[in-house]
Amino acid sequence: MKIGPTPDPAASLTQAGTAKQTKQASTAAPAAPVKDASSAAAGLPVTVSVLARALDKNASPLDDIDSAKVDSVRTAISDGTFTVDAEAIAGKLLSNAQELLSRPPGH
């Protein structure tokens, strides 16, 4: 037998979740600031190796891009005139495979 107003189940769940989050936040140790939002959400520390930092400092992705060629390929694709030379691709794949197979082990 229930006496009083019928409780709203959605409100009860919201209140319980808020109370649980407040309790966890007050008992948890303070976390170090994290720049990556996905790792902050997971609560996991993120470290970046010295090699990765060096690569990031030396990286200049725009130096290796021929923007005129990119624009011409983009235009050809949008116009429907872009063609793929399957023979050239197959030849390059074979030459790369031969190069890899001819290297001594460990290099």
N, CA, C and O of each residue as an XYZ file, in Angstrom:
428
protein
N       0.839     -1.173      0.000
C       0.000      0.000      0.000
C       0.883      1.234      0.000
O       1.771      1.360      0.843
N       0.646      2.164     -0.953
C       1.425      3.388     -1.052
C       0.616      4.549     -0.536
O      -0.579      4.680     -0.800
N       1.300      5.382      0.204
C       0.649      6.583      0.717
C       1.427      7.770      0.179
O       2.654      7.813      0.267
N       0.716      8.717     -0.369
C       1.368      9.905     -0.882
C       1.408      9.901     -2.396
O       0.881      8.988     -3.031
N       2.036     10.929     -2.987
C       2.069     11.036     -4.442
C       2.943      9.950     -5.051
O       3.889      9.475     -4.421
N       2.618      9.560     -6.287
C       3.394      8.567     -7.013
C       4.687      9.224     -7.493
O       4.634     10.274     -8.134
N       5.850      8.631     -7.197
C       7.110      9.258     -7.612
C       7.308      9.167     -9.121
O       6.854      8.224     -9.768
N       7.996     10.166     -9.663
C       8.321     10.194    -11.088
C       9.610      9.388    -11.286
O      10.658      9.792    -10.781
N       9.561      8.245    -12.016
C      10.762      7.419    -12.146
C      11.928      8.137    -12.823
O      13.078      7.908    -12.449
N      11.668      8.992    -13.801
C      12.746      9.715    -14.482
C      13.442     10.671    -13.531
O      14.668     10.785    -13.550
N      12.672     11.360    -12.702
C      13.258     12.300    -11.746
C      14.080     11.548    -10.705
O      15.135     12.026    -10.287
N      13.612     10.388    -10.286
C      14.349      9.592     -9.311
C      15.694      9.155     -9.867
O      16.705      9.220     -9.168
N      15.716      8.702    -11.139
C      16.967      8.281    -11.760
C      17.939      9.450    -11.908
O      19.137      9.294    -11.672
N      17.430     10.618    -12.297
C      18.272     11.794    -12.460
C      18.883     12.207    -11.131
O      20.070     12.524    -11.059
N      18.070     12.205    -10.077
C      18.569     12.583     -8.756
C      19.605     11.585     -8.258
O      20.606     11.982     -7.661
N      19.379     10.292     -8.495
C      20.319      9.268     -8.055
C      21.640      9.395     -8.808
O      22.710      9.265     -8.212
N      21.570      9.649    -10.115
C      22.781      9.808    -10.917
C      23.573     11.030    -10.504
O      24.801     10.970    -10.434
N      22.902     12.137    -10.229
C      23.575     13.359     -9.805
C      24.250     13.156     -8.459
O      25.378     13.603     -8.253
N      23.567     12.487     -7.548
C      24.143     12.228     -6.225
C      25.375     11.339     -6.347
O      26.369     11.564     -5.656
N      25.324     10.332     -7.216
C      26.453      9.421     -7.401
C      27.648     10.171     -7.991
O      28.781      9.966     -7.555
N      27.402     11.049     -8.988
C      28.490     11.814     -9.603
C      29.112     12.766     -8.595
O      30.332     12.927     -8.572
N      28.292     13.400     -7.761
C      28.793     14.325     -6.753
C      29.661     13.589     -5.747
O      30.714     14.088     -5.350
N      29.222     12.390     -5.328
C      29.985     11.603     -4.366
C      31.316     11.174     -4.974
O      32.347     11.240     -4.305
N      31.308     10.731     -6.242
C      32.545     10.308     -6.900
C      33.496     11.477     -7.074
O      34.702     11.321     -6.885
N      32.984     12.634     -7.425
C      33.818     13.803     -7.638
C      34.460     14.254     -6.335
O      35.605     14.707     -6.342
N      33.757     14.143     -5.225
C      34.306     14.594     -3.958
C      35.328     13.621     -3.397
O      36.203     14.036     -2.637
N      35.249     12.325     -3.749
C      36.187     11.339     -3.216
C      37.351     11.074     -4.145
O      38.348     10.489     -3.721
N      37.258     11.490     -5.411
C      38.328     11.218     -6.371
C      39.501     12.154     -6.149
O      39.334     13.293     -5.715
N      40.703     11.649     -6.457
C      41.895     12.477     -6.358
C      41.894     13.468     -7.509
O      41.409     13.157     -8.597
N      42.434     14.658     -7.278
C      42.463     15.630     -8.370
C      43.330     15.124     -9.513
O      44.429     14.613     -9.298
N      42.823     15.272    -10.723
C      43.526     14.773    -11.908
C      44.384     15.871    -12.502
O      44.084     17.057    -12.372
N      45.453     15.454    -13.153
C      46.308     16.404    -13.849
C      45.573     16.900    -15.083
O      44.772     16.160    -15.654
N      45.826     18.134    -15.509
C      45.141     18.636    -16.699
C      45.504     17.807    -17.929
O      46.661     17.437    -18.124
N      44.509     17.527    -18.743
C      44.690     16.713    -19.942
C      44.181     17.514    -21.123
O      43.093     18.088    -21.070
N      44.979     17.554    -22.205
C      44.589     18.327    -23.385
C      43.619     17.573    -24.277
O      42.799     18.194    -24.954
N      43.693     16.251    -24.293
C      42.865     15.430    -25.174
C      41.532     15.145    -24.498
O      41.504     14.520    -23.437
N      40.425     15.590    -25.090
C      39.110     15.434    -24.481
C      38.707     13.972    -24.340
O      38.058     13.610    -23.359
N      39.083     13.114    -25.309
C      38.680     11.715    -25.225
C      39.381     11.015    -24.077
O      38.779     10.162    -23.424
N      40.639     11.350    -23.811
C      41.331     10.717    -22.693
C      40.832     11.292    -21.372
O      40.813     10.588    -20.362
N      40.427     12.562    -21.364
C      39.889     13.149    -20.143
C      38.577     12.462    -19.783
O      38.293     12.229    -18.609
N      37.790     12.143    -20.787
C      36.522     11.478    -20.537
C      36.742     10.078    -19.992
O      35.963      9.608    -19.163
N      37.783      9.413    -20.441
C      38.064      8.057    -19.990
C      38.793      8.064    -18.658
O      38.812      7.046    -17.966
N      39.398      9.192    -18.279
C      40.120      9.273    -17.027
C      41.468      8.588    -17.069
O      41.999      8.208    -16.025
N      42.038      8.421    -18.260
C      43.318      7.745    -18.404
C      44.405      8.753    -18.710
O      44.192      9.678    -19.495
N      45.577      8.586    -18.097
C      46.670      9.507    -18.421
C      47.217      9.214    -19.818
O      47.210      8.072    -20.277
N      47.683     10.253    -20.472
C      48.220     10.116    -21.819
C      49.659     10.607    -21.804
O      49.951     11.684    -21.284
N      50.562      9.807    -22.383
C      51.950     10.241    -22.501
C      52.361     10.165    -23.966
O      51.883      9.315    -24.718
N      53.244     11.059    -24.353
C      53.732     11.099    -25.718
C      55.234     10.865    -25.662
O      55.947     11.513    -24.896
N      55.703      9.937    -26.477
C      57.122      9.585    -26.449
C      57.972     10.729    -26.978
O      57.482     11.625    -27.665
N      59.251     10.679    -26.644
C      60.204     11.678    -27.113
C      60.277     11.650    -28.645
O      60.355     12.697    -29.288
N      60.252     10.439    -29.222
C      60.296     10.302    -30.670
C      59.075     10.966    -31.323
O      59.204     11.646    -32.341
N      57.904     10.764    -30.736
C      56.690     11.371    -31.289
C      56.759     12.895    -31.217
O      56.332     13.583    -32.144
N      57.292     13.417    -30.125
C      57.433     14.875    -30.006
C      58.407     15.412    -31.051
O      58.169     16.463    -31.646
N      59.511     14.683    -31.272
C      60.496     15.116    -32.262
C      59.888     15.087    -33.661
O      60.109     16.002    -34.454
N      59.131     14.049    -33.961
C      58.486     13.961    -35.273
C      57.498     15.100    -35.463
O      57.393     15.663    -36.553
N      56.775     15.439    -34.403
C      55.797     16.509    -34.482
C      56.480     17.848    -34.751
O      55.972     18.664    -35.520
N      57.635     18.074    -34.114
C      58.355     19.335    -34.304
C      58.911     19.454    -35.723
O      58.926     20.545    -36.293
N      59.362     18.346    -36.292
C      59.975     18.362    -37.613
C      58.973     18.222    -38.743
O      59.328     18.399    -39.909
N      57.737     17.909    -38.421
C      56.740     17.653    -39.458
C      56.306     18.955    -40.117
O      55.996     19.941    -39.449
N      56.294     18.931    -41.405
C      55.738     20.042    -42.175
C      54.989     19.429    -43.348
O      55.517     19.376    -44.459
N      53.767     18.967    -43.116
C      53.027     18.224    -44.132
C      52.751     19.013    -45.404
O      52.545     18.414    -46.460
N      52.743     20.319    -45.335
C      52.419     21.110    -46.520
C      53.586     21.191    -47.497
O      53.390     21.542    -48.661
N      54.818     20.865    -47.038
C      55.973     20.930    -47.927
C      55.928     19.848    -49.001
O      56.423     20.060    -50.108
N      55.346     18.700    -48.694
C      55.365     17.567    -49.603
C      54.134     17.502    -50.505
O      53.998     16.551    -51.275
N      53.253     18.462    -50.434
C      52.005     18.411    -51.196
C      52.084     19.354    -52.396
O      52.392     20.537    -52.255
N      51.804     18.814    -53.559
C      51.733     19.616    -54.776
C      50.276     20.050    -54.948
O      49.457     19.316    -55.500
N      49.971     21.253    -54.466
C      48.569     21.691    -54.477
C      47.995     21.838    -55.873
O      46.791     21.659    -56.057
N      48.810     22.155    -56.852
C      48.306     22.247    -58.224
C      47.846     20.875    -58.714
O      46.812     20.751    -59.371
N      48.636     19.846    -58.383
C      48.262     18.490    -58.795
C      47.008     18.030    -58.054
O      46.130     17.399    -58.642
N      46.928     18.348    -56.763
C      45.739     17.989    -55.983
C      44.503     18.640    -56.585
O      43.464     17.996    -56.729
N      44.617     19.911    -56.936
C      43.480     20.619    -57.540
C      43.080     20.012    -58.879
O      41.892     19.889    -59.179
N      44.075     19.631    -59.686
C      43.741     19.053    -60.991
C      43.079     17.689    -60.840
O      42.148     17.368    -61.579
N      43.550     16.885    -59.894
C      42.919     15.577    -59.654
C      41.511     15.773    -59.108
O      40.581     15.082    -59.522
N      41.351     16.716    -58.176
C      40.022     16.993    -57.607
C      39.047     17.408    -58.704
O      37.899     16.963    -58.720
N      39.503     18.261    -59.622
C      38.651     18.718    -60.721
C      38.305     17.559    -61.651
O      37.156     17.413    -62.066
N      39.306     16.733    -61.978
C      39.058     15.588    -62.860
C      38.065     14.613    -62.243
O      37.215     14.067    -62.946
N      38.166     14.390    -60.933
C      37.220     13.487    -60.262
C      35.816     14.071    -60.307
O      34.855     13.369    -60.622
N      35.699     15.359    -59.991
C      34.360     15.969    -59.990
C      33.761     16.051    -61.391
O      32.541     15.995    -61.548
N      34.621     16.185    -62.422
C      34.130     16.225    -63.812
C      33.843     14.835    -64.366
O      33.179     14.694    -65.393
N      34.346     13.804    -63.680
C      34.159     12.440    -64.158
C      35.168     12.045    -65.230
O      34.965     11.067    -65.949
N      36.257     12.808    -65.336
C      37.260     12.525    -66.359
C      38.517     11.866    -65.788
O      39.448     11.571    -66.537
N      38.558     11.636    -64.508
C      39.738     11.027    -63.882
C      39.824      9.556    -64.252
O      38.854      8.811    -64.108
N      40.997      9.142    -64.731
C      41.201      7.738    -65.086
C      42.362      7.178    -64.279
O      43.310      7.887    -63.943
N      42.266      5.912    -63.983
C      43.302      5.228    -63.221
C      44.080      4.344    -64.181
O      43.497      3.555    -64.926
N      45.395      4.479    -64.158
C      46.260      3.662    -65.009
C      46.645      2.414    -64.211
O      47.627      2.421    -63.468
N      45.871      1.358    -64.372
C      46.075      0.126    -63.607
C      47.441     -0.483    -63.869
O      48.048     -1.055    -62.964
N      47.934     -0.367    -65.100
C      49.239     -0.931    -65.435
C      50.361     -0.215    -64.680
O      51.297     -0.856    -64.203
N      50.265      1.108    -64.572
C      51.278      1.881    -63.840
C      51.242      1.539    -62.350
O      52.289      1.423    -61.714
N      50.044      1.380    -61.798
C      49.919      1.032    -60.382
C      50.488     -0.358    -60.128
O      51.228     -0.555    -59.164
N      50.158     -1.311    -60.969
C      50.674     -2.676    -60.811
C      52.193     -2.694    -60.921
O      52.858     -3.380    -60.145
N      52.739     -1.967    -61.851
C      54.189     -1.904    -62.015
C      54.877     -1.329    -60.785
O      55.908     -1.841    -60.348
N      54.306     -0.264    -60.226
C      54.886      0.355    -59.028
C      54.784     -0.586    -57.830
O      55.718     -0.677    -57.033
N      53.663     -1.281    -57.700
C      53.519     -2.250    -56.605
C      54.560     -3.353    -56.711
O      55.171     -3.732    -55.711
N      54.763     -3.869    -57.915
C      55.764     -4.920    -58.109
C      57.171     -4.415    -57.822
O      57.963     -5.125    -57.202
N      57.492     -3.220    -58.256
C      58.836     -2.692    -58.011
C      59.060     -2.451    -56.521
O      60.155     -2.701    -56.017
N      58.043     -1.968    -55.807
C      58.164     -1.783    -54.357
C      58.329     -3.125    -53.658
O      59.121     -3.237    -52.721
N      57.600     -4.138    -54.093
C      57.710     -5.465    -53.490
C      59.100     -6.043    -53.727
O      59.690     -6.626    -52.818
N      59.628     -5.887    -54.938
C      60.974     -6.378    -55.233
C      62.024     -5.678    -54.378
O      62.968     -6.302    -53.896
N      61.846     -4.385    -54.201
C      62.780     -3.611    -53.378
C      62.750     -4.107    -51.933
O      63.800     -4.290    -51.317
N      61.566     -4.322    -51.397
C      61.441     -4.804    -50.020
C      62.032     -6.200    -49.854
O      62.694     -6.488    -48.857
N      61.791     -7.057    -50.830
C      62.303     -8.427    -50.744
C      63.810     -8.511    -50.939
O      64.432     -9.467    -50.477
N      64.412     -7.535    -51.611
C      65.844     -7.578    -51.848
C      66.645     -7.003    -50.694
O      67.867     -7.153    -50.669
N      66.007     -6.360    -49.754
C      66.718     -5.800    -48.593
C      67.193     -6.925    -47.682
O      66.515     -7.942    -47.530
N      68.357     -6.735    -47.080
C      68.808     -7.742    -46.108
C      67.917     -7.707    -44.865
O      67.368     -6.658    -44.531
N      67.769     -8.833    -44.183
C      66.939     -8.866    -42.966
C      67.451     -7.879    -41.924
O      68.656     -7.704    -41.743
N      66.514     -7.249    -41.253
C      66.852     -6.303    -40.192
C      67.008     -4.867    -40.653
O      67.306     -3.993    -39.839
N      66.814     -4.601    -41.936
C      66.936     -3.225    -42.423
C      65.651     -2.661    -42.839
O      65.594     -1.510    -43.272
